[in-house]
PDB file of C-alpha atoms in Angstrom:
ATOM      1  CA  MET A   1     -37.738 -29.469  20.737  1.00  0.00           C
ATOM      2  CA  PHE A   2     -34.437 -27.535  20.969  1.00  0.00           C
ATOM      3  CA  GLY A   3     -33.824 -27.889  17.258  1.00  0.00           C
ATOM      4  CA  LEU A   4     -37.242 -26.482  16.326  1.00  0.00           C
ATOM      5  CA  GLN A   5     -36.716 -23.378  18.488  1.00  0.00           C
ATOM      6  CA  PHE A   6     -33.267 -22.911  16.985  1.00  0.00           C
ATOM      7  CA  VAL A   7     -34.656 -22.987  13.449  1.00  0.00           C
ATOM      8  CA  LYS A   8     -37.410 -20.458  14.397  1.00  0.00           C
ATOM      9  CA  ASN A   9     -34.765 -18.127  15.794  1.00  0.00           C
ATOM     10  CA  LEU A  10     -32.706 -18.455  12.635  1.00  0.00           C
ATOM     11  CA  LYS A  11     -35.769 -17.548  10.552  1.00  0.00           C
ATOM     12  CA  ARG A  12     -36.420 -14.493  12.760  1.00  0.00           C
ATOM     13  CA  ILE A  13     -32.811 -13.358  12.309  1.00  0.00           C
ATOM     14  CA  LYS A  14     -33.038 -13.850   8.579  1.00  0.00           C
ATOM     15  CA  LEU A  15     -36.319 -11.855   8.439  1.00  0.00           C
ATOM     16  CA  LEU A  16     -34.760  -9.107  10.567  1.00  0.00           C
ATOM     17  CA  ASN A  17     -31.741  -8.922   8.266  1.00  0.00           C
ATOM     18  CA  TRP A  18     -34.059  -8.706   5.240  1.00  0.00           C
ATOM     19  CA  MET A  19     -36.111  -5.970   6.870  1.00  0.00           C
ATOM     20  CA  LEU A  20     -33.007  -3.941   7.786  1.00  0.00           C
ATOM     21  CA  GLY A  21     -31.582  -4.308   4.309  1.00  0.00           C
ATOM     22  CA  SER A  22     -28.678  -1.984   3.764  1.00  0.00           C
ATOM     23  CA  TYR A  23     -29.440  -0.070   6.969  1.00  0.00           C
ATOM     24  CA  GLY A  24     -27.884  -2.900   8.969  1.00  0.00           C
ATOM     25  CA  ASP A  25     -24.726  -2.926   6.927  1.00  0.00           C
ATOM     26  CA  PRO A  26     -21.741  -0.960   8.187  1.00  0.00           C
ATOM     27  CA  PRO A  27     -20.485   1.825   5.929  1.00  0.00           C
ATOM     28  CA  PRO A  28     -17.556   0.889   3.716  1.00  0.00           C
ATOM     29  CA  PRO A  29     -14.153   1.825   5.141  1.00  0.00           C
ATOM     30  CA  LYS A  30     -12.537   5.036   3.947  1.00  0.00           C
ATOM     31  CA  LEU A  31      -9.537   4.239   1.758  1.00  0.00           C
ATOM     32  CA  LEU A  32      -6.332   6.157   2.268  1.00  0.00           C
ATOM     33  CA  SER A  33      -4.626   8.145  -0.420  1.00  0.00           C
ATOM     34  CA  GLU A  34      -0.994   7.358  -1.219  1.00  0.00           C
ATOM     35  CA  ASP A  35       0.231  10.340   0.872  1.00  0.00           C
ATOM     36  CA  GLU A  36      -2.037   9.379   3.796  1.00  0.00           C
ATOM     37  CA  TYR A  37      -0.790   5.730   3.576  1.00  0.00           C
ATOM     38  CA  TYR A  38       2.831   6.906   3.689  1.00  0.00           C
ATOM     39  CA  ILE A  39       2.220   9.232   6.659  1.00  0.00           C
ATOM     40  CA  GLN A  40       0.217   6.599   8.498  1.00  0.00           C
ATOM     41  CA  GLY A  41       2.977   4.043   7.939  1.00  0.00           C
ATOM     42  CA  LYS A  42       5.615   6.413   9.255  1.00  0.00           C
ATOM     43  CA  ILE A  43       3.562   7.259  12.388  1.00  0.00           C
ATOM     44  CA  GLU A  44       2.764   3.620  13.137  1.00  0.00           C
ATOM     45  CA  THR A  45       6.387   2.519  12.567  1.00  0.00           C
ATOM     46  CA  GLN A  46       7.645   5.185  15.001  1.00  0.00           C
ATOM     47  CA  LYS A  47       5.012   4.192  17.552  1.00  0.00           C
ATOM     48  CA  ALA A  48       5.914   0.472  17.233  1.00  0.00           C
ATOM     49  CA  LEU A  49       9.636   1.191  17.564  1.00  0.00           C
ATOM     50  CA  GLU A  50       9.000   3.239  20.695  1.00  0.00           C
ATOM     51  CA  GLU A  51       6.865   0.461  22.174  1.00  0.00           C
ATOM     52  CA  LEU A  52       9.625  -2.049  21.415  1.00  0.00           C
ATOM     53  CA  LYS A  53      12.195   0.177  23.177  1.00  0.00           C
ATOM     54  CA  GLN A  54       9.919   0.557  26.189  1.00  0.00           C
ATOM     55  CA  TYR A  55       9.390  -3.213  26.366  1.00  0.00           C
ATOM     56  CA  CYS A  56      13.091  -3.903  26.137  1.00  0.00           C
ATOM     57  CA  ARG A  57      13.735  -1.490  28.993  1.00  0.00           C
ATOM     58  CA  SER A  58      10.978  -3.050  31.139  1.00  0.00           C
ATOM     59  CA  PRO A  59      11.439  -5.816  33.713  1.00  0.00           C
ATOM     60  CA  GLN A  60       9.270  -8.204  31.617  1.00  0.00           C
ATOM     61  CA  CYS A  61      12.017  -8.474  29.008  1.00  0.00           C
ATOM     62  CA  SER A  62      14.583 -11.121  29.787  1.00  0.00           C
ATOM     63  CA  PRO A  63      17.898  -9.549  28.605  1.00  0.00           C
ATOM     64  CA  TRP A  64      19.867 -12.818  28.408  1.00  0.00           C
ATOM     65  CA  LYS A  65      17.242 -14.601  26.326  1.00  0.00           C
ATOM     66  CA  THR A  66      16.963 -11.565  24.061  1.00  0.00           C
ATOM     67  CA  LEU A  67      20.699 -11.194  23.603  1.00  0.00           C
ATOM     68  CA  ASN A  68      21.022 -14.920  22.930  1.00  0.00           C
ATOM     69  CA  ARG A  69      18.690 -14.567  19.886  1.00  0.00           C
ATOM     70  CA  ILE A  70      20.259 -11.463  18.419  1.00  0.00           C
ATOM     71  CA  ASP A  71      23.053 -11.392  15.812  1.00  0.00           C
ATOM     72  CA  SER A  72      24.366  -7.978  16.805  1.00  0.00           C
ATOM     73  CA  PRO A  73      23.956  -7.280  20.530  1.00  0.00           C
ATOM     74  CA  LYS A  74      25.885  -3.971  20.362  1.00  0.00           C
ATOM     75  CA  ARG A  75      23.593  -2.670  17.690  1.00  0.00           C
ATOM     76  CA  PHE A  76      20.552  -3.764  19.705  1.00  0.00           C
ATOM     77  CA  ALA A  77      21.888  -2.013  22.822  1.00  0.00           C
ATOM     78  CA  SER A  78      22.475   1.201  20.855  1.00  0.00           C
ATOM     79  CA  PHE A  79      18.911   0.976  19.530  1.00  0.00           C
ATOM     80  CA  ILE A  80      17.570   0.625  23.056  1.00  0.00           C
ATOM     81  CA  GLU A  81      19.570   3.711  24.042  1.00  0.00           C
ATOM     82  CA  GLY A  82      17.961   5.756  21.257  1.00  0.00           C
ATOM     83  CA  ASP A  83      20.010   5.211  18.113  1.00  0.00           C
ATOM     84  CA  SER A  84      18.311   4.479  14.797  1.00  0.00           C
ATOM     85  CA  HIS A  85      17.242   0.931  13.992  1.00  0.00           C
ATOM     86  CA  ILE A  86      18.756   1.356  10.505  1.00  0.00           C
ATOM     87  CA  LEU A  87      22.461   1.717   9.750  1.00  0.00           C
ATOM     88  CA  GLU A  88      23.644   4.488   7.439  1.00  0.00           C
ATOM     89  CA  SER A  89      24.917   1.855   4.964  1.00  0.00           C
ATOM     90  CA  GLU A  90      21.493   0.167   4.952  1.00  0.00           C
ATOM     91  CA  MET A  91      19.780   3.484   4.311  1.00  0.00           C
ATOM     92  CA  THR A  92      22.139   4.273   1.432  1.00  0.00           C
ATOM     93  CA  LEU A  93      21.591   0.836  -0.124  1.00  0.00           C
ATOM     94  CA  TYR A  94      17.810   1.227   0.235  1.00  0.00           C
ATOM     95  CA  GLU A  95      17.873   4.661  -1.387  1.00  0.00           C
ATOM     96  CA  GLU A  96      19.966   3.361  -4.298  1.00  0.00           C
ATOM     97  CA  ASP A  97      17.553   0.470  -4.819  1.00  0.00           C
ATOM     98  CA  MET A  98      14.579   2.816  -4.699  1.00  0.00           C
ATOM     99  CA  GLN A  99      16.242   5.150  -7.211  1.00  0.00           C
ATOM    100  CA  LEU A 100      16.840   2.195  -9.600  1.00  0.00           C
ATOM    101  CA  LEU A 101      13.231   1.139  -9.284  1.00  0.00           C
ATOM    102  CA  MET A 102      11.980   4.681  -9.892  1.00  0.00           C
ATOM    103  CA  ASP A 103      14.233   5.024 -12.943  1.00  0.00           C
ATOM    104  CA  GLU A 104      12.986   1.693 -14.355  1.00  0.00           C
ATOM    105  CA  GLU A 105       9.364   2.718 -13.712  1.00  0.00           C
ATOM    106  CA  GLN A 106       9.945   6.061 -15.406  1.00  0.00           C
ATOM    107  CA  ALA A 107      11.534   4.337 -18.384  1.00  0.00           C
ATOM    108  CA  LEU A 108       8.475   2.051 -18.687  1.00  0.00           C
ATOM    109  CA  ILE A 109       6.145   5.042 -18.464  1.00  0.00           C
ATOM    110  CA  ASP A 110       8.169   6.911 -21.119  1.00  0.00           C
ATOM    111  CA  ASN A 111       8.200   3.888 -23.367  1.00  0.00           C
ATOM    112  CA  PHE A 112       4.424   3.445 -22.936  1.00  0.00           C
ATOM    113  CA  ILE A 113       3.783   7.120 -23.700  1.00  0.00           C
ATOM    114  CA  SER A 114       5.991   7.080 -26.817  1.00  0.00           C
ATOM    115  CA  GLU A 115       4.244   3.933 -28.104  1.00  0.00           C
ATOM    116  CA  ASP A 116       0.897   5.603 -27.414  1.00  0.00           C
ATOM    117  CA  GLU A 117       1.942   8.757 -29.242  1.00  0.00           C
ATOM    118  CA  SER A 118       3.102   6.730 -32.261  1.00  0.00           C
ATOM    119  CA  GLU A 119      -0.284   4.978 -32.325  1.00  0.00           C
ATOM    120  CA  ASP A 120      -2.012   8.335 -32.213  1.00  0.00           C
ATOM    121  CA  GLN A 121       0.108   9.474 -35.142  1.00  0.00           C
ATOM    122  CA  ILE A 122      -0.882   6.395 -37.108  1.00  0.00           C
ATOM    123  CA  LYS A 123      -4.568   7.116 -36.341  1.00  0.00           C
ATOM    124  CA  LEU A 124      -4.131  10.693 -37.474  1.00  0.00           C
ATOM    125  CA  ASN A 125      -2.596   9.529 -40.733  1.00  0.00           C
ATOM    126  CA  ASP A 126      -5.471   7.070 -41.256  1.00  0.00           C
ATOM    127  CA  GLU A 127      -8.034   9.811 -40.629  1.00  0.00           C
ATOM    128  CA  THR A 128      -6.641  12.073 -43.369  1.00  0.00           C
ATOM    129  CA  THR A 129      -9.482  12.996 -45.724  1.00  0.00           C
ATOM    130  CA  GLU A 130      -9.439  13.404 -49.470  1.00  0.00           C
ATOM    131  CA  GLU A 131      -9.807  17.139 -48.931  1.00  0.00           C
ATOM    132  CA  ASP A 132      -6.630  17.130 -46.855  1.00  0.00           C
ATOM    133  CA  MET A 133      -4.842  15.409 -49.723  1.00  0.00           C
ATOM    134  CA  GLY A 134      -6.070  17.927 -52.298  1.00  0.00           C
ATOM    135  CA  PHE A 135      -8.730  15.698 -53.867  1.00  0.00           C
ATOM    136  CA  ALA A 136     -11.674  17.815 -52.815  1.00  0.00           C
ATOM    137  CA  GLU A 137     -14.543  17.990 -55.224  1.00  0.00           C
ATOM    138  CA  ASP A 138     -15.275  21.360 -56.714  1.00  0.00           C
ATOM    139  CA  VAL A 139     -18.715  22.491 -55.720  1.00  0.00           C
TER     140      VAL A 139
END
């Protein structure tokens, strides 16, 4: 008896979904542009770092357990007191790596463009007509 009622309910739901069609579907999510993604990442990172600082200052955080798991307790303490979570040397290394990646990417783009231009030149040479070569018929 229970199984029959369950099947009937499933059929009703299926019919309802069919009747609603696309009206029952949620709208697709709005995708972020690259700039919006960067800004959102920066905002969320700052918010998460602030939440971490607040938690570490709260009574729920066990300082001895936390310090026991950390490689650099002095750095952690300075972070809790408001210093940056990134060292200057880490930032410099990151910027150098990013510059290398950007240079490599630009070189690939330049190479691709120059190959594309040479292909265009070949196509132009192939499309040269007899008239262009001076073999036009006299009319």
